[in-house]
Every structure is written in structure tokens, then in C-alpha cells.
Coordinates of N, CA and C in Angstrom, one line a residue:
M1 N 14.3 -21.2 -40.2 CA 13.2 -21.4 -39.2 C 13.3 -22.7 -38.4
E2 N 13.8 -23.8 -39.1 CA 13.9 -25.1 -38.4 C 14.8 -25.0 -37.1
E3 N 15.9 -24.3 -37.3 CA 16.8 -24.1 -36.2 C 16.2 -23.4 -35.0
K4 N 15.5 -22.3 -35.4 CA 14.8 -21.5 -34.3 C 13.7 -22.3 -33.6
V5 N 12.9 -23.0 -34.4 CA 11.9 -23.8 -33.8 C 12.5 -24.9 -32.9
A6 N 13.6 -25.4 -33.3 CA 14.2 -26.5 -32.5 C 14.7 -25.9 -31.2
R7 N 15.2 -24.6 -31.2 CA 15.6 -24.0 -30.0 C 14.4 -23.7 -29.1
L8 N 13.3 -23.3 -29.6 CA 12.1 -23.1 -28.9 C 11.6 -24.4 -28.3
R9 N 11.6 -25.4 -29.1 CA 11.2 -26.7 -28.6 C 12.0 -27.2 -27.4
E10 N 13.3 -26.9 -27.4 CA 14.2 -27.2 -26.3 C 13.8 -26.4 -25.0
M11 N 13.5 -25.1 -25.2 CA 13.1 -24.3 -24.1 C 11.8 -24.8 -23.5
V12 N 10.9 -25.2 -24.3 CA 9.6 -25.7 -23.8 C 9.8 -27.1 -23.1
R13 N 10.7 -27.9 -23.6 CA 10.9 -29.2 -23.0 C 11.5 -29.1 -21.6
E14 N 12.4 -28.1 -21.5 CA 13.2 -28.0 -20.2 C 12.5 -27.2 -19.2
S15 N 11.3 -26.6 -19.4 CA 10.7 -25.7 -18.5 C 9.3 -26.1 -18.1
D16 N 9.0 -25.9 -16.8 CA 7.6 -26.0 -16.4 C 7.0 -24.7 -15.8
N17 N 7.6 -23.6 -16.3 CA 7.2 -22.3 -15.9 C 7.2 -21.4 -17.1
I18 N 6.2 -21.7 -18.0 CA 6.1 -20.9 -19.3 C 4.9 -20.1 -19.2
V19 N 5.0 -18.8 -19.6 CA 3.8 -17.9 -19.7 C 3.7 -17.5 -21.2
F20 N 2.5 -17.5 -21.7 CA 2.2 -17.0 -23.1 C 1.5 -15.7 -23.0
F21 N 1.9 -14.8 -23.8 CA 1.2 -13.5 -24.0 C 0.9 -13.3 -25.5
G22 N -0.4 -13.2 -25.8 CA -0.7 -13.2 -27.2 C -1.7 -12.0 -27.6
G23 N -1.7 -11.8 -28.9 CA -2.6 -10.8 -29.5 C -3.4 -11.3 -30.6
A24 N -3.8 -10.4 -31.5 CA -4.8 -10.7 -32.5 C -4.3 -11.7 -33.5
G25 N -2.9 -11.7 -33.7 CA -2.4 -12.7 -34.7 C -2.5 -14.1 -34.3
V26 N -2.8 -14.4 -33.0 CA -3.1 -15.8 -32.6 C -4.4 -16.3 -33.2
S27 N -5.3 -15.4 -33.4 CA -6.6 -15.9 -33.9 C -6.8 -15.7 -35.4
T28 N -5.9 -15.1 -36.1 CA -6.1 -14.8 -37.6 C -6.2 -16.2 -38.3
E29 N -5.5 -17.2 -37.9 CA -5.6 -18.5 -38.5 C -6.9 -19.2 -38.3
S30 N -7.7 -18.7 -37.4 CA -9.0 -19.2 -37.2 C -10.1 -18.4 -38.0
G31 N -9.6 -17.4 -38.8 CA -10.5 -16.7 -39.6 C -10.9 -15.4 -39.0
I32 N -10.4 -14.9 -37.9 CA -10.7 -13.7 -37.3 C -9.7 -12.6 -37.7
P33 N -10.1 -11.6 -38.4 CA -9.2 -10.6 -38.9 C -8.5 -9.8 -37.7
D34 N -7.2 -9.5 -37.9 CA -6.6 -8.7 -36.9 C -7.0 -7.2 -37.1
F35 N -6.4 -6.3 -36.3 CA -6.8 -4.9 -36.4 C -5.8 -4.0 -37.2
R36 N -4.6 -4.4 -37.3 CA -3.6 -3.4 -37.9 C -2.9 -3.9 -39.1
S37 N -3.2 -5.1 -39.6 CA -2.6 -5.5 -40.8 C -3.2 -4.8 -42.0
V38 N -2.7 -5.1 -43.2 CA -3.3 -4.5 -44.4 C -4.7 -4.8 -44.6
D39 N -5.2 -6.0 -44.2 CA -6.6 -6.4 -44.3 C -7.3 -6.3 -43.0
G40 N -6.7 -5.7 -42.0 CA -7.3 -5.6 -40.6 C -8.4 -4.6 -40.6
L41 N -9.1 -4.6 -39.4 CA -10.3 -3.8 -39.3 C -9.9 -2.3 -39.4
Y42 N -8.7 -1.9 -38.9 CA -8.4 -0.5 -38.9 C -8.0 0.0 -40.3
N43 N -8.0 -0.9 -41.3 CA -7.8 -0.4 -42.7 C -9.0 -0.6 -43.6
Q44 N -10.1 -0.9 -43.0 CA -11.4 -1.1 -43.8 C -12.2 0.2 -43.6
K45 N -12.9 0.5 -44.7 CA -13.7 1.8 -44.7 C -14.9 1.6 -43.9
W46 N -15.3 2.6 -43.1 CA -16.4 2.6 -42.3 C -16.9 4.1 -42.1
K47 N -18.1 4.3 -41.6 CA -18.6 5.6 -41.4 C -17.8 6.4 -40.5
Y48 N -17.2 5.8 -39.5 CA -16.3 6.4 -38.5 C -15.1 5.5 -38.4
P49 N -14.0 6.0 -38.0 CA -12.8 5.2 -37.8 C -13.1 4.2 -36.7
P50 N -12.7 2.9 -36.8 CA -12.9 1.9 -35.8 C -12.5 2.3 -34.4
E51 N -11.3 3.1 -34.3 CA -10.9 3.5 -33.0 C -11.9 4.4 -32.3
T52 N -12.6 5.2 -33.2 CA -13.7 6.0 -32.6 C -14.9 5.2 -32.2
I53 N -15.3 4.3 -33.0 CA -16.5 3.5 -32.7 C -16.3 2.7 -31.5
L54 N -15.1 2.2 -31.3 CA -14.8 1.3 -30.2 C -14.3 2.0 -28.9
S55 N -14.8 3.3 -28.8 CA -14.4 4.1 -27.6 C -15.6 4.2 -26.7
H56 N -15.3 4.4 -25.5 CA -16.4 4.6 -24.4 C -17.3 5.8 -24.8
S57 N -16.7 6.9 -25.2 CA -17.5 8.1 -25.4 C -18.5 7.9 -26.6
F58 N -18.0 7.2 -27.7 CA -18.8 6.9 -28.8 C -20.0 5.9 -28.4
F59 N -19.7 4.9 -27.7 CA -20.7 4.0 -27.2 C -21.8 4.7 -26.5
E60 N -21.4 5.7 -25.6 CA -22.4 6.4 -24.8 C -23.2 7.4 -25.8
R61 N -22.5 7.9 -26.8 CA -23.1 8.9 -27.6 C -24.0 8.3 -28.7
D62 N -23.6 7.2 -29.3 CA -24.3 6.6 -30.4 C -24.3 5.1 -30.4
P63 N -25.0 4.5 -29.4 CA -25.0 3.0 -29.2 C -25.5 2.3 -30.4
A64 N -26.4 2.9 -31.2 CA -27.0 2.2 -32.3 C -25.9 2.0 -33.4
E65 N -25.1 3.0 -33.7 CA -24.1 2.9 -34.6 C -23.0 1.9 -34.1
Y66 N -22.7 2.0 -32.8 CA -21.8 1.1 -32.2 C -22.2 -0.4 -32.5
Y67 N -23.5 -0.6 -32.2 CA -23.9 -2.0 -32.4 C -24.0 -2.5 -33.8
R68 N -24.2 -1.5 -34.7 CA -24.2 -1.9 -36.2 C -22.8 -2.4 -36.5
F69 N -21.8 -1.7 -36.0 CA -20.4 -2.1 -36.2 C -20.0 -3.4 -35.5
H70 N -20.5 -3.4 -34.2 CA -20.2 -4.6 -33.4 C -20.7 -5.9 -34.0
R71 N -21.9 -5.9 -34.5 CA -22.5 -7.1 -35.0 C -21.9 -7.5 -36.4
E72 N -21.5 -6.5 -37.1 CA -20.9 -6.8 -38.5 C -19.4 -7.2 -38.4
K73 N -18.7 -6.5 -37.5 CA -17.2 -6.6 -37.5 C -16.6 -7.4 -36.4
L74 N -17.3 -7.4 -35.2 CA -16.7 -8.1 -34.1 C -17.2 -9.5 -33.8
V75 N -18.5 -9.7 -34.2 CA -19.1 -11.0 -34.0 C -18.8 -11.9 -35.2
I76 N -18.1 -13.0 -35.0 CA -17.8 -13.9 -36.1 C -18.2 -15.3 -35.6
D77 N -19.3 -15.8 -36.1 CA -19.8 -17.1 -35.7 C -19.1 -18.3 -36.3
G78 N -19.1 -19.4 -35.6 CA -18.5 -20.6 -36.2 C -17.0 -20.7 -36.2
V79 N -16.3 -19.8 -35.6 CA -14.8 -19.9 -35.6 C -14.4 -20.9 -34.6
K80 N -13.3 -21.6 -34.9 CA -12.8 -22.6 -34.0 C -11.3 -22.4 -33.6
P81 N -10.9 -22.9 -32.5 CA -9.5 -22.8 -32.2 C -8.5 -23.3 -33.2
N82 N -7.4 -22.7 -33.4 CA -6.4 -23.2 -34.4 C -5.3 -23.9 -33.6
R83 N -4.2 -24.2 -34.4 CA -3.1 -25.0 -33.8 C -2.4 -24.4 -32.7
A84 N -2.4 -23.1 -32.7 CA -1.7 -22.4 -31.6 C -2.6 -22.5 -30.3
H85 N -3.9 -22.2 -30.4 CA -4.7 -22.4 -29.2 C -4.7 -23.8 -28.7
L86 N -4.7 -24.8 -29.5 CA -4.8 -26.1 -29.1 C -3.5 -26.6 -28.4
R87 N -2.4 -26.2 -29.0 CA -1.1 -26.6 -28.4 C -0.9 -25.9 -27.0
L88 N -1.3 -24.6 -26.9 CA -1.2 -24.0 -25.6 C -2.0 -24.7 -24.6
A89 N -3.2 -25.1 -24.9 CA -4.0 -25.9 -24.0 C -3.3 -27.2 -23.6
E90 N -2.7 -27.8 -24.5 CA -1.9 -29.1 -24.2 C -0.8 -28.8 -23.3
L91 N -0.1 -27.7 -23.5 CA 1.1 -27.4 -22.7 C 0.6 -27.1 -21.2
E92 N -0.5 -26.5 -21.1 CA -1.1 -26.3 -19.7 C -1.4 -27.6 -19.1
A93 N -2.0 -28.5 -19.9 CA -2.4 -29.8 -19.3 C -1.2 -30.7 -19.0
E94 N -0.1 -30.4 -19.7 CA 1.2 -31.1 -19.4 C 1.9 -30.5 -18.2
G95 N 1.4 -29.5 -17.6 CA 2.0 -28.9 -16.5 C 3.2 -27.9 -16.8
K96 N 3.3 -27.5 -18.1 CA 4.4 -26.6 -18.5 C 4.0 -25.2 -18.6
L97 N 2.8 -24.9 -19.0 CA 2.3 -23.5 -19.2 C 1.5 -23.1 -17.9
R98 N 1.9 -22.0 -17.3 CA 1.3 -21.5 -16.1 C 0.0 -20.6 -16.5
A99 N 0.1 -19.8 -17.5 CA -1.0 -18.9 -17.8 C -0.9 -18.5 -19.3
V100 N -2.1 -18.2 -19.8 CA -2.2 -17.5 -21.1 C -2.7 -16.1 -20.8
I101 N -2.0 -15.1 -21.3 CA -2.4 -13.7 -21.1 C -2.8 -13.2 -22.5
T102 N -4.0 -12.8 -22.7 CA -4.4 -12.5 -24.1 C -5.0 -11.1 -24.2
Q103 N -4.8 -10.5 -25.4 CA -5.5 -9.2 -25.7 C -6.7 -9.5 -26.5
N104 N -7.0 -10.7 -26.8 CA -8.1 -11.1 -27.7 C -9.4 -11.2 -26.9
I105 N -10.5 -11.0 -27.5 CA -11.8 -11.0 -26.9 C -12.7 -12.1 -27.4
D106 N -12.1 -13.1 -28.1 CA -12.9 -14.1 -28.8 C -13.2 -15.4 -28.1
G107 N -12.5 -15.6 -26.9 CA -12.8 -16.8 -26.1 C -12.2 -18.1 -26.7
L108 N -11.4 -18.0 -27.7 CA -10.9 -19.2 -28.4 C -9.9 -20.0 -27.5
H109 N -9.2 -19.4 -26.6 CA -8.3 -20.1 -25.8 C -9.1 -21.0 -24.8
Q110 N -10.2 -20.5 -24.3 CA -11.0 -21.4 -23.4 C -11.7 -22.5 -24.3
A111 N -12.1 -22.1 -25.5 CA -12.7 -23.1 -26.3 C -11.7 -24.3 -26.6
A112 N -10.4 -24.0 -26.7 CA -9.4 -25.0 -27.0 C -9.1 -25.8 -25.7
G113 N -9.5 -25.4 -24.6 CA -9.3 -26.1 -23.4 C -8.4 -25.5 -22.3
S114 N -7.9 -24.3 -22.6 CA -7.1 -23.6 -21.6 C -7.9 -23.1 -20.5
R115 N -7.4 -23.3 -19.3 CA -8.2 -23.0 -18.1 C -7.8 -21.6 -17.5
N116 N -6.5 -21.4 -17.4 CA -6.0 -20.2 -16.7 C -5.7 -19.1 -17.8
V117 N -6.8 -18.4 -18.2 CA -6.7 -17.4 -19.3 C -7.0 -16.0 -18.7
L118 N -6.1 -15.1 -18.8 CA -6.3 -13.8 -18.3 C -6.6 -12.9 -19.5
E119 N -7.8 -12.4 -19.6 CA -8.3 -11.6 -20.7 C -8.1 -10.1 -20.4
L120 N -7.1 -9.5 -20.9 CA -6.8 -8.1 -20.7 C -7.9 -7.2 -21.2
H121 N -8.5 -7.5 -22.3 CA -9.5 -6.7 -22.9 C -10.9 -7.2 -22.8
G122 N -11.1 -8.2 -21.9 CA -12.4 -8.8 -21.7 C -12.8 -9.8 -22.8
S123 N -14.1 -10.0 -22.9 CA -14.6 -11.0 -23.8 C -15.9 -10.6 -24.4
I124 N -16.0 -10.9 -25.7 CA -17.3 -10.6 -26.5 C -18.3 -11.6 -26.1
L125 N -18.0 -12.7 -25.4 CA -18.9 -13.7 -25.0 C -19.6 -13.4 -23.7
R126 N -19.4 -12.2 -23.2 CA -20.1 -11.8 -21.9 C -20.7 -10.4 -22.1
A127 N -21.8 -10.2 -21.4 CA -22.4 -8.9 -21.6 C -23.0 -8.5 -20.2
Y128 N -23.2 -7.2 -20.0 CA -23.9 -6.8 -18.8 C -24.5 -5.4 -19.0
C129 N -25.4 -5.0 -18.1 CA -26.1 -3.8 -18.2 C -25.2 -2.6 -17.8
S130 N -25.1 -1.6 -18.6 CA -24.2 -0.5 -18.3 C -24.7 0.3 -17.1
R131 N -26.0 0.1 -16.8 CA -26.6 0.9 -15.7 C -26.6 0.1 -14.4
C132 N -27.2 -1.1 -14.3 CA -27.3 -1.8 -13.1 C -26.3 -3.0 -13.0
R133 N -25.5 -3.2 -14.0 CA -24.5 -4.2 -14.0 C -25.0 -5.7 -14.1
R134 N -26.3 -5.8 -14.3 CA -26.9 -7.2 -14.4 C -26.2 -7.9 -15.6
P135 N -25.8 -9.2 -15.4 CA -25.2 -9.9 -16.5 C -26.2 -10.4 -17.5
Y136 N -25.8 -10.5 -18.7 CA -26.7 -11.0 -19.8 C -26.0 -12.0 -20.7
P137 N -26.7 -12.9 -21.3 CA -26.0 -13.8 -22.3 C -25.6 -13.0 -23.5
A138 N -24.5 -13.4 -24.1 CA -23.9 -12.7 -25.2 C -24.9 -12.7 -26.4
E139 N -25.7 -13.7 -26.5 CA -26.7 -13.7 -27.6 C -27.6 -12.5 -27.7
K140 N -27.9 -12.0 -26.5 CA -28.8 -10.8 -26.5 C -28.1 -9.6 -27.1
M141 N -26.8 -9.6 -27.0 CA -26.0 -8.5 -27.5 C -25.5 -8.7 -28.9
N142 N -25.0 -9.9 -29.2 CA -24.3 -10.1 -30.4 C -25.2 -10.3 -31.7
H143 N -26.5 -10.6 -31.4 CA -27.4 -10.8 -32.6 C -28.6 -10.0 -32.4
G144 N -29.4 -9.9 -33.4 CA -30.6 -9.1 -33.3 C -30.5 -7.8 -33.9
Q145 N -31.4 -6.9 -33.6 CA -31.4 -5.6 -34.2 C -31.4 -4.5 -33.1
G146 N -30.9 -3.3 -33.5 CA -31.0 -2.2 -32.6 C -30.2 -2.3 -31.3
V147 N -30.5 -1.5 -30.4 CA -29.7 -1.4 -29.1 C -30.3 -2.3 -28.1
P148 N -29.6 -3.3 -27.6 CA -30.2 -4.2 -26.6 C -30.3 -3.5 -25.2
R149 N -31.4 -3.7 -24.5 CA -31.7 -3.0 -23.3 C -32.0 -4.0 -22.2
C150 N -31.6 -3.6 -21.0 CA -31.9 -4.4 -19.8 C -33.3 -4.1 -19.3
V151 N -33.8 -5.0 -18.4 CA -35.1 -4.8 -17.8 C -35.2 -3.5 -17.1
C152 N -34.1 -2.9 -16.6 CA -34.0 -1.6 -15.9 C -34.1 -0.5 -16.9
G153 N -33.9 -0.8 -18.2 CA -33.9 0.3 -19.2 C -32.5 0.7 -19.6
G154 N -31.5 0.2 -18.9 CA -30.1 0.5 -19.3 C -29.7 -0.2 -20.5
I155 N -28.6 0.3 -21.2 CA -28.1 -0.4 -22.4 C -27.2 -1.5 -22.0
I156 N -27.4 -2.7 -22.6 CA -26.5 -3.8 -22.5 C -25.3 -3.6 -23.3
R157 N -24.1 -3.9 -22.7 CA -22.9 -3.6 -23.4 C -22.0 -4.9 -23.3
P158 N -21.0 -5.0 -24.2 CA -20.1 -6.1 -24.1 C -19.1 -6.0 -23.0
D159 N -18.7 -7.1 -22.4 CA -17.8 -7.1 -21.3 C -16.3 -7.0 -21.9
I160 N -16.1 -5.9 -22.7 CA -14.8 -5.7 -23.2 C -14.3 -4.3 -22.8
V161 N -13.0 -4.1 -22.9 CA -12.4 -2.8 -22.6 C -12.4 -1.9 -23.8
L162 N -13.3 -0.9 -23.8 CA -13.3 0.0 -24.9 C -12.2 1.0 -24.8
Y163 N -11.9 1.7 -25.9 CA -10.9 2.8 -25.8 C -11.4 3.8 -24.8
E164 N -10.5 4.5 -24.0 CA -10.8 5.4 -23.0 C -11.2 4.8 -21.7
E165 N -11.2 3.4 -21.6 CA -11.5 2.7 -20.4 C -10.2 2.0 -19.9
P166 N -10.1 1.9 -18.6 CA -8.9 1.3 -18.0 C -9.0 -0.2 -18.0
L167 N -7.9 -0.9 -18.0 CA -7.8 -2.3 -17.9 C -8.3 -2.7 -16.5
D168 N -8.7 -3.9 -16.3 CA -9.1 -4.4 -15.0 C -7.9 -4.5 -14.1
D169 N -7.9 -3.9 -13.0 CA -6.7 -3.9 -12.1 C -6.3 -5.3 -11.7
D170 N -7.3 -6.1 -11.3 CA -7.0 -7.5 -10.8 C -6.3 -8.3 -11.9
V171 N -6.9 -8.2 -13.2 CA -6.3 -9.0 -14.3 C -4.9 -8.5 -14.6
V172 N -4.7 -7.2 -14.5 CA -3.3 -6.7 -14.8 C -2.4 -7.1 -13.7
R173 N -2.8 -7.1 -12.5 CA -1.9 -7.5 -11.3 C -1.5 -9.0 -11.5
R174 N -2.5 -9.8 -11.8 CA -2.2 -11.2 -12.0 C -1.3 -11.5 -13.2
A175 N -1.5 -10.7 -14.3 CA -0.6 -10.9 -15.5 C 0.8 -10.5 -15.1
V176 N 1.0 -9.4 -14.4 CA 2.3 -8.9 -14.0 C 3.0 -9.9 -13.2
D177 N 2.3 -10.5 -12.3 CA 2.8 -11.5 -11.4 C 3.3 -12.8 -12.1
Y178 N 2.5 -13.2 -13.1 CA 2.9 -14.4 -13.9 C 4.1 -14.1 -14.7
I179 N 4.1 -12.9 -15.4 CA 5.2 -12.5 -16.2 C 6.5 -12.4 -15.5
R180 N 6.4 -11.7 -14.3 CA 7.6 -11.5 -13.5 C 8.2 -12.8 -13.0
K181 N 7.4 -13.8 -12.8 CA 8.0 -15.1 -12.2 C 8.3 -16.1 -13.3
A182 N 7.9 -15.8 -14.6 CA 8.1 -16.8 -15.7 C 9.5 -17.1 -15.9
E183 N 9.8 -18.3 -16.2 CA 11.1 -18.7 -16.7 C 11.2 -18.5 -18.2
V184 N 10.2 -18.9 -18.9 CA 10.1 -18.7 -20.4 C 8.9 -17.8 -20.7
L185 N 9.0 -16.7 -21.3 CA 7.9 -15.9 -21.8 C 7.8 -15.9 -23.3
I186 N 6.8 -16.5 -23.8 CA 6.5 -16.5 -25.2 C 5.5 -15.5 -25.6
I187 N 5.8 -14.6 -26.5 CA 4.9 -13.5 -26.9 C 4.6 -13.8 -28.4
G188 N 3.3 -13.9 -28.7 CA 3.0 -14.3 -30.1 C 1.8 -13.5 -30.6
G189 N 1.9 -13.2 -32.0 CA 0.7 -12.7 -32.7 C 0.4 -11.3 -32.2
T190 N 1.3 -10.5 -31.8 CA 1.0 -9.1 -31.4 C 2.1 -8.2 -31.8
S191 N 1.8 -7.0 -32.3 CA 2.7 -6.0 -32.7 C 3.4 -5.3 -31.6
L192 N 2.9 -5.5 -30.3 CA 3.5 -4.9 -29.2 C 3.5 -3.3 -29.3
N193 N 2.4 -2.8 -29.9 CA 2.3 -1.4 -30.1 C 1.1 -0.8 -29.3
V194 N 0.3 -1.7 -28.7 CA -0.9 -1.2 -28.0 C -0.6 -1.2 -26.5
Y195 N -0.6 0.0 -25.9 CA -0.4 0.2 -24.5 C -1.7 0.5 -23.8
P196 N -1.8 0.1 -22.5 CA -0.7 -0.4 -21.6 C -0.4 -1.9 -21.7
A197 N -1.2 -2.6 -22.5 CA -0.9 -4.1 -22.5 C 0.5 -4.4 -22.9
A198 N 1.0 -3.8 -24.0 CA 2.4 -4.1 -24.5 C 3.4 -3.8 -23.4
G199 N 3.2 -2.9 -22.5 CA 4.1 -2.6 -21.5 C 4.4 -3.7 -20.5
L200 N 3.5 -4.7 -20.4 CA 3.6 -5.8 -19.5 C 4.9 -6.6 -19.7
I201 N 5.4 -6.6 -21.0 CA 6.7 -7.3 -21.3 C 7.8 -6.8 -20.4
N202 N 7.8 -5.6 -20.0 CA 8.9 -5.0 -19.3 C 9.0 -5.6 -17.9
Y203 N 8.0 -6.3 -17.4 CA 8.1 -7.0 -16.1 C 8.9 -8.3 -16.1
Y204 N 9.2 -8.8 -17.3 CA 9.9 -10.0 -17.5 C 11.4 -9.8 -17.2
K205 N 12.0 -10.6 -16.3 CA 13.4 -10.4 -16.0 C 14.2 -11.6 -16.3
G206 N 13.7 -12.6 -17.0 CA 14.4 -13.8 -17.4 C 15.2 -13.6 -18.6
D207 N 15.8 -14.8 -19.1 CA 16.7 -14.8 -20.2 C 16.1 -15.7 -21.3
K208 N 14.8 -15.9 -21.3 CA 14.2 -16.8 -22.4 C 13.0 -16.1 -22.9
L209 N 13.2 -14.9 -23.5 CA 12.1 -14.1 -24.1 C 12.0 -14.5 -25.5
V210 N 10.8 -15.0 -25.9 CA 10.6 -15.5 -27.3 C 9.5 -14.7 -28.0
L211 N 9.8 -14.2 -29.2 CA 8.8 -13.4 -29.9 C 8.5 -14.2 -31.2
V212 N 7.2 -14.5 -31.4 CA 6.7 -15.2 -32.6 C 5.7 -14.3 -33.2
N213 N 6.0 -13.7 -34.3 CA 5.1 -12.7 -35.0 C 5.5 -12.6 -36.5
L214 N 4.6 -12.4 -37.4 CA 4.9 -12.3 -38.8 C 5.8 -11.1 -39.1
S215 N 5.5 -10.0 -38.4 CA 6.3 -8.8 -38.7 C 7.1 -8.5 -37.5
E216 N 8.1 -7.5 -37.7 CA 8.9 -7.1 -36.6 C 8.1 -6.3 -35.5
T217 N 8.7 -6.3 -34.3 CA 8.1 -5.6 -33.2 C 9.1 -4.7 -32.6
P218 N 8.7 -3.7 -31.8 CA 9.7 -2.8 -31.2 C 10.6 -3.5 -30.2
Y219 N 10.2 -4.8 -29.8 CA 11.0 -5.5 -28.8 C 11.9 -6.6 -29.4
D220 N 12.0 -6.7 -30.7 CA 12.7 -7.8 -31.4 C 14.2 -7.8 -30.9
N221 N 14.8 -6.6 -30.7 CA 16.2 -6.5 -30.3 C 16.4 -6.9 -28.9
Y222 N 15.4 -7.0 -28.1 CA 15.5 -7.4 -26.7 C 15.2 -8.9 -26.5
A223 N 14.7 -9.5 -27.5 CA 14.3 -10.9 -27.3 C 15.5 -11.9 -27.5
D224 N 15.4 -13.0 -26.8 CA 16.4 -14.0 -26.9 C 16.2 -14.9 -28.1
L225 N 15.0 -14.9 -28.6 CA 14.7 -15.7 -29.8 C 13.5 -15.0 -30.5
V226 N 13.7 -14.8 -31.8 CA 12.7 -14.1 -32.6 C 12.4 -15.0 -33.8
I227 N 11.1 -15.3 -34.0 CA 10.6 -16.2 -35.1 C 9.6 -15.4 -35.9
H228 N 9.9 -15.0 -37.1 CA 8.9 -14.3 -38.0 C 8.2 -15.3 -38.9
E229 N 7.2 -16.0 -38.3 CA 6.4 -17.0 -39.0 C 5.0 -17.0 -38.4
K230 N 4.1 -17.7 -39.1 CA 2.7 -17.8 -38.5 C 2.8 -18.6 -37.2
I231 N 2.1 -18.1 -36.2 CA 2.2 -18.8 -34.9 C 1.7 -20.2 -34.9
G232 N 0.6 -20.4 -35.7 CA 0.1 -21.8 -35.7 C 1.1 -22.8 -36.3
E233 N 1.8 -22.4 -37.3 CA 2.9 -23.3 -37.9 C 4.0 -23.5 -36.9
V234 N 4.3 -22.5 -36.1 CA 5.4 -22.7 -35.1 C 5.0 -23.6 -34.0
F235 N 3.8 -23.4 -33.5 CA 3.3 -24.1 -32.3 C 2.9 -25.6 -32.7
S236 N 2.7 -25.8 -33.9 CA 2.4 -27.2 -34.3 C 3.7 -28.1 -34.3
Q237 N 4.8 -27.4 -34.1 CA 6.1 -28.1 -34.2 C 6.8 -28.2 -32.8
I238 N 6.1 -27.7 -31.8 CA 6.8 -27.7 -30.5 C 6.0 -28.6 -29.5

């Protein structure tokens, strides 16, 4: 590991055009469970499969059950940025990191100080009315009982991308642009199995593709550097 981290450290030192693309594994060291590991949300027992509950059609059909799951499984109070979040914010402040592209909805990159964060799947820290689009504070949605409703009578929903919903076109366009122009692309804490987000890696045309993930990914053979370690431990050394 030391030799690989040293190589990554050199890449970071020599570049001022780094882009980071991350997934759930970036936040697990902050105490937020990922979705597909042995202890992740997708392997916990529930009345319905999480993939079903987190879908647009289920939200429309049974918002009460959705919110029961949402408040118990998606809302985690008191979490703080970990070493990976903090180091990424430092790299941006140092003029090295151009953007953070994340699949996470927890807002921890911004909490760590990162400014240019592209949230592919939205944020649990924002809410709006599904009928009139009026914005609401997340507190109205993330805590309390029952289904939160707007003054217009519509159901308040999280500003996240549910299954069956498309990603935001503008966010995707900007992410593609950053990845395409990046000198160093660091991908961390993601299985690269969730599309269309995982497909963004195909826009990278450089020769400094770095994968940092505990387990193997479908793209390991295409990377210039692969580190199978906790991302917080790796980033604390670069």
C-alpha cells in the first residue's frame, strides 16, 4: 500500500487539474452505512426491498411507508465529515481539485468545506413540494410523523433522485465536462455498478485514472492505479 499511496501522492503534487468522483464508501467512515456491502441498506430486512421503497412509483403510491423508511434509514443526525471529505476540501483550497462529483446525498462534502460539489443524486438536506415545487427546510421532511405536506396540499419530498427518475441534465453535463478535461481522475468509495452514474468514467481520456475502493470494481483493469483500502486512510496520507 505504501508504494501505491506514494504514487498517488506524486500525482496529486504534480497536478492542478484533479477531479474526484465518489460514492457511498466515502461516507461509511463517518458512520453512514453504504447500500451494497454485507451490512448495507440493501441487505437489511424491511417490509419491502429498499430498491422498491426508494422508487418514484412507490413514493407516489405509499408516501407514508416511504417516509417511515426515510426517517429510520436515510436520516442520520450528528454525522461529521471524515478524513477523505476534509482532505478533498483542502485540495480544492490549494487549487488542485477542480470538482467533487458525488453519488451521495448526505451533504458531507459541503460540511467539510468543499465548494464545487456536483450531487448526481441530489441531497437529503433539501426538500420541495411535489405539486407546486415550493422549497422547504429539510427539518420539515426528515423529522416528525406522517407525510409532510405543503400549504398547497401537495406532498413534500426530498430533493433526491429516486429510482425511475432521471439524473439532472445540467449536473450530468457539468460532471462530464470536468471528467473529460481532468488530468487526474480519482474515483473512490464506489462499486461502479450503478448506472448511469458509473458510466461517467468512460468520458475520461487521460492516463492517470485512480481507483480507491475496498473491493474490486468492473473498471480495475482499466485504471492506472488501484488501491484496495479505506479511502479515509488513503487520503490522510496524500
